[in-house]
XYZ file of C-alpha atoms in Angstrom:
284
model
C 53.441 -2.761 -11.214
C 54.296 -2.380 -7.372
C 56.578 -4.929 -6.497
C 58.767 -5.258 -9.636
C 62.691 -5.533 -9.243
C 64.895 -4.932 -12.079
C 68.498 -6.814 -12.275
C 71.065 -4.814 -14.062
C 74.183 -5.977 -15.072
C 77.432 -4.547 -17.469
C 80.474 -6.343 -18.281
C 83.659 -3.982 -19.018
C 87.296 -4.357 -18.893
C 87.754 -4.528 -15.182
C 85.642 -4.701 -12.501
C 86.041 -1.350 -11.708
C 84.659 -0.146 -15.040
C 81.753 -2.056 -14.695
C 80.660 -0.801 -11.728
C 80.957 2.894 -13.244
C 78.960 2.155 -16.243
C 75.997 0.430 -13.904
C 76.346 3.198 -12.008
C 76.089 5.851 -14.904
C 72.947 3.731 -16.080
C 71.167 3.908 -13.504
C 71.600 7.565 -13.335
C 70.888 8.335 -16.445
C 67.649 5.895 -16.546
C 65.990 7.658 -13.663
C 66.887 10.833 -14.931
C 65.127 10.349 -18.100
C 62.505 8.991 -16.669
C 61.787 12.093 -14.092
C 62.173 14.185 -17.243
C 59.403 11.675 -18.917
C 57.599 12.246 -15.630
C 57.367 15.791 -15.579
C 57.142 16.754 -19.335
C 53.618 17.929 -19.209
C 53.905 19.610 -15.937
C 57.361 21.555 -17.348
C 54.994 22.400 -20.282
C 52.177 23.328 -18.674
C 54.066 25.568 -16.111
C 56.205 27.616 -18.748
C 52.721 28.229 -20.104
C 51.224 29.206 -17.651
C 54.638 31.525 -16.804
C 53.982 33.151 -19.790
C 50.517 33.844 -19.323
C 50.976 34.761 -15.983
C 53.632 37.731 -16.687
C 51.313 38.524 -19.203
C 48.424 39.342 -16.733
C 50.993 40.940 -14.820
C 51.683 43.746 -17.421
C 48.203 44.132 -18.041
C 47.313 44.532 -14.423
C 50.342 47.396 -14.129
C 48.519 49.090 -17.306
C 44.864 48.995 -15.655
C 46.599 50.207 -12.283
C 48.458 52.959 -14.206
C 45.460 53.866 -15.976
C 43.485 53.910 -12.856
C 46.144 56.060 -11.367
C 46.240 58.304 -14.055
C 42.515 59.514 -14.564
C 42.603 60.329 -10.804
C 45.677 62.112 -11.219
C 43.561 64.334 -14.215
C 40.413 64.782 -12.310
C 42.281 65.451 -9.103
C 39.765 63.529 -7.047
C 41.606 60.646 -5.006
C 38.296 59.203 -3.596
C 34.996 60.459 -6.056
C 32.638 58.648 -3.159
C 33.630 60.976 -0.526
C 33.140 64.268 -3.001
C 30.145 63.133 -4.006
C 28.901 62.999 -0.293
C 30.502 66.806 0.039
C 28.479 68.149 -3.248
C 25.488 66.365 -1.766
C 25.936 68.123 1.423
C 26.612 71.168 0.081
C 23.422 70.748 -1.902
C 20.869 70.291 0.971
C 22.229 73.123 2.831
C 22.016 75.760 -0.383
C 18.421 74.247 -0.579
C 17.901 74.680 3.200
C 19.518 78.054 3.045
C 17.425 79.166 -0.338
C 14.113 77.956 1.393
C 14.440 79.015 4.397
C 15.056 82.978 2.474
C 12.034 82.489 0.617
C 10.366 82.021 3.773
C 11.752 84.883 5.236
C 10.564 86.688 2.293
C 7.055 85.913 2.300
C 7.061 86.522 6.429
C 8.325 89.958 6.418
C 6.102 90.888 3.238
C 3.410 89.838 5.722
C 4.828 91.655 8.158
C 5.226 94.806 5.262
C 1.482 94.585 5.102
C 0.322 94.997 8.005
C 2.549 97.429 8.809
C 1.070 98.932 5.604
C -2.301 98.640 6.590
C -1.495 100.010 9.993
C 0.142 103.211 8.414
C -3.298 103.381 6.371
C -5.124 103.462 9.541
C -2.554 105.988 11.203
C -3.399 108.349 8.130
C -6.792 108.224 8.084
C -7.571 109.043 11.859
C -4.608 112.105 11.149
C -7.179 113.444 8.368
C -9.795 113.770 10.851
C -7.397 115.809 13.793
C -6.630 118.980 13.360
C -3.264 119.735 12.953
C -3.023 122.103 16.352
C -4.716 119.017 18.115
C -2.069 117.034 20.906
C -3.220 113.708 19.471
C -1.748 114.786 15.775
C 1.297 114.694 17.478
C 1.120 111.405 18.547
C -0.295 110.150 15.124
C 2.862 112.045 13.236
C 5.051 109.863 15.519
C 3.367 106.593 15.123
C 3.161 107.343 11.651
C 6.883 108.180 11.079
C 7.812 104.652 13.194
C 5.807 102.719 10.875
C 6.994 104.105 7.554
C 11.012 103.023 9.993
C 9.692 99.759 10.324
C 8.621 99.337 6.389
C 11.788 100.623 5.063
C 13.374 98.019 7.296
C 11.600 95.442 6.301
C 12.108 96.141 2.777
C 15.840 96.083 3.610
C 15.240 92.854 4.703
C 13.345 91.866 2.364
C 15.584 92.735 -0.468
C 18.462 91.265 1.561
C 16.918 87.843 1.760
C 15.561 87.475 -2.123
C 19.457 88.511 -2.370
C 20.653 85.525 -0.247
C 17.914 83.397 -2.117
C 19.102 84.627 -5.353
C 22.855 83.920 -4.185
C 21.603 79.986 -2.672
C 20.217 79.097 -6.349
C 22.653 80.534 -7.968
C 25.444 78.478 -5.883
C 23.268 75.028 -5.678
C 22.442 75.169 -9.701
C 26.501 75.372 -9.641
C 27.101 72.231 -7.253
C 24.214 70.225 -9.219
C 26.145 70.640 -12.192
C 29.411 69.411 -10.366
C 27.448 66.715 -8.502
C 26.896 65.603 -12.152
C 30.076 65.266 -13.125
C 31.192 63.490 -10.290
C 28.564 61.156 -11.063
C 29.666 60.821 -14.436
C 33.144 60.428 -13.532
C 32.278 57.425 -10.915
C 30.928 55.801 -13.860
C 34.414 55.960 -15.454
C 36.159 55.251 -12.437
C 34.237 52.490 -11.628
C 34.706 50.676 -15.275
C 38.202 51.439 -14.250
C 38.347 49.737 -10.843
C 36.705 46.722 -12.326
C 38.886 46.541 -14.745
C 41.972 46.751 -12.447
C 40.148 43.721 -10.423
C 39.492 41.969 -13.210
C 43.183 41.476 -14.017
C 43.834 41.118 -10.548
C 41.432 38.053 -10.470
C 43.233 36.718 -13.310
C 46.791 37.500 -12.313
C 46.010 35.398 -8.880
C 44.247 32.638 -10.750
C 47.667 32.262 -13.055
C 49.755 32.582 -10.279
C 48.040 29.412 -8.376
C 47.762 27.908 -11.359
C 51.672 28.166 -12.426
C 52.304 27.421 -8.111
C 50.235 24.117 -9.075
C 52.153 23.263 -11.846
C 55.521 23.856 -10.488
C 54.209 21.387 -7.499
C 53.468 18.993 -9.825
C 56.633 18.969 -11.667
C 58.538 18.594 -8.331
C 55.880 15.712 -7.503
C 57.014 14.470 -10.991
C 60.473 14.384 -10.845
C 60.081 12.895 -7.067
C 60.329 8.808 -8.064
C 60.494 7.822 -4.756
C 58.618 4.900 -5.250
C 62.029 3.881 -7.156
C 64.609 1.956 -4.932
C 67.783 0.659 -5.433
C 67.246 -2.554 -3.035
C 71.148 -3.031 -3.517
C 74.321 -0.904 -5.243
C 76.232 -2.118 -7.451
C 78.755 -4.790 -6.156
C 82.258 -4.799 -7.971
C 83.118 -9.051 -8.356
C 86.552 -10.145 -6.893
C 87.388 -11.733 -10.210
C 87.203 -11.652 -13.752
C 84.353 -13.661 -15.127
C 85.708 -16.173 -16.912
C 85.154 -15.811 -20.491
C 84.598 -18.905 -23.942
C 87.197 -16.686 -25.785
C 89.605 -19.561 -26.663
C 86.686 -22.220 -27.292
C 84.949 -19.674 -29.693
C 88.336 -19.091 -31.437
C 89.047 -22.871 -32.156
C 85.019 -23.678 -32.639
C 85.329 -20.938 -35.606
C 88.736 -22.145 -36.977
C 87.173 -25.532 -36.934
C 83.880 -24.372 -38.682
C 85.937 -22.533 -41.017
C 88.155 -25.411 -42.174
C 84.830 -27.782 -42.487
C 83.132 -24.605 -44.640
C 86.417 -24.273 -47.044
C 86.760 -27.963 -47.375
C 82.982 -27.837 -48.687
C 83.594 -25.257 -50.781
C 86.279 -26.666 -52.196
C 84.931 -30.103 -52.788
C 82.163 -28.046 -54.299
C 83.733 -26.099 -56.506
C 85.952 -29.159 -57.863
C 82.454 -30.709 -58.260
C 81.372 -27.329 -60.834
C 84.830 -27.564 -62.919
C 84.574 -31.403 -63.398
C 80.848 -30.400 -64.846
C 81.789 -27.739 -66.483
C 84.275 -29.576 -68.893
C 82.726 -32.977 -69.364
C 79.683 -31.510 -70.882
C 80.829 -30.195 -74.114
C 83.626 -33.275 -74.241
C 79.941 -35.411 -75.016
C 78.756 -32.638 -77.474
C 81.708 -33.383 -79.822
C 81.275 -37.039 -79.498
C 77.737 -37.325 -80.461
C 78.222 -35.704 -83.721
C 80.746 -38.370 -84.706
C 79.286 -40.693 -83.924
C 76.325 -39.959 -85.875
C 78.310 -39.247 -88.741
């Protein structure tokens, strides 16, 4: 309880001595009893230091591991590829739609051009050939068939660059895939590396926590010493002499009795079969 002095004292050869034996006590008493203090904390800590260097190697596996599947896909940061395929994507699809457009506008374009030709032909049937006008209708008729071979240039050009777009976009689906399936992977390898990362910090506070306690342990502040040890001017006067002649005395009483005693046992001893011979005489 709060409040509670202890008095120590040693007795020794000199004064001197005594002193350095209190002194050593006292030393030795709190040290044992910081050691007493702290035991669970110094157990719990090289515990937790065990467990902590533990999580530590794991963490540098799941960080090497991490390191290493990027290092074999070659992809340092999946999240920004994945935006690139996706880009790449929508403008193949742009590109490939707007062609088919194309396609159907200058078929369109093919037709009438068709149909005009059709027309051309049919008014040249009913002109004579000497007539100015067939002139006119050979030249009209010779731009249009221009204009359709053009357009079927283009044409063919455009179902080319469609042809090309799909082509290229079925391409970057199938690596948009993979990239896909490979943030899956990454991910579960992220996570993990957090996941040890969580528990590397939580040991670490943990074993910072226990070593805090063990200093708070071994700190027995609360213990004073209200005064040192004084070393007395004089000898303290000892009973030596008056113990020696109190146990000579006690000695002589204790032989005397034993003495007395034992004269006592031989006087016994020898009258007793002295009156076992005299009784059978006398009955005789």
């Amino acid at each position: 309880p709060a409040g509670d002095i202890i008095t120590g004292t040693a007795t020794a050869g000199t004064p001197e001595e005594a002193e350095q034996i209190l002194v050593k006590q006292v030393e030795l008493a709190l040290q044992q009893y910081r050691e007493s203090r702290a035991r669970p904390a110094v157990a719990s800590g090289r515990f937790l230091e065990t467990e902590l260097d533990t999580a530590e190697r794991e963490l540098e596996n799941a960080r090497a591991e991490l390191l290493r599947f990027k290092l074999d896909t070659g992809f340092e940061y999946l999240d920004r590829e994945i935006v690139a395929e996706q880009d790449t994507i929508r403008q193949l699809s742009a590109a490939q739609e707007q062609a088919n457009i194309e396609v159907q506008r200058l078929e369109a374009v093919m037709r009438e051009l068709e149909s005009q030709r059709g027309q051309v032909e049919s008014v040249m049937g009913e002109v004579r050939a000497d007539d100015p006008q067939a002139v006119a209708l050979q030249a009209r008729l010779s731009s249009l068939d221009t204009q359709i071979a053009e357009r079927t240039v283009e044409v063919a050009g455009q179902r080319q660059r469609a042809a090309a777009s799909f082509s290229l976009l079925a391409e970057h689906q199938t690596n948009l895939a993979s990239l896909i399936t490979l943030t899956g992977q990454s991910q579960q390898l992220q996570d993990l590396v957090q996941e040890k990362q969580n528990t590397r910090d939580f040991l670490a506070d943990k074993a910072r926590e226990a070593r805090l306690k063990q200093s708070q342990s071994e700190n027995v502040g609360y213990l004073q010493i209200i005064q040192p040890p004084t070393t007395p001017q004089s000898r303290i006067s000892t009973r030596t002499l008056q113990i020696a002649l109190l146990g000579g005395g006690l000695s002589l009483v204790v032989g005397g009795l034993l003495a007395f005693l034992l004269e006592f046992i031989e006087q016994t001893v020898r009258t007793v079969p002295r009156r076992q011979r005299e009784r059978p005489r006398e009955q005789a």
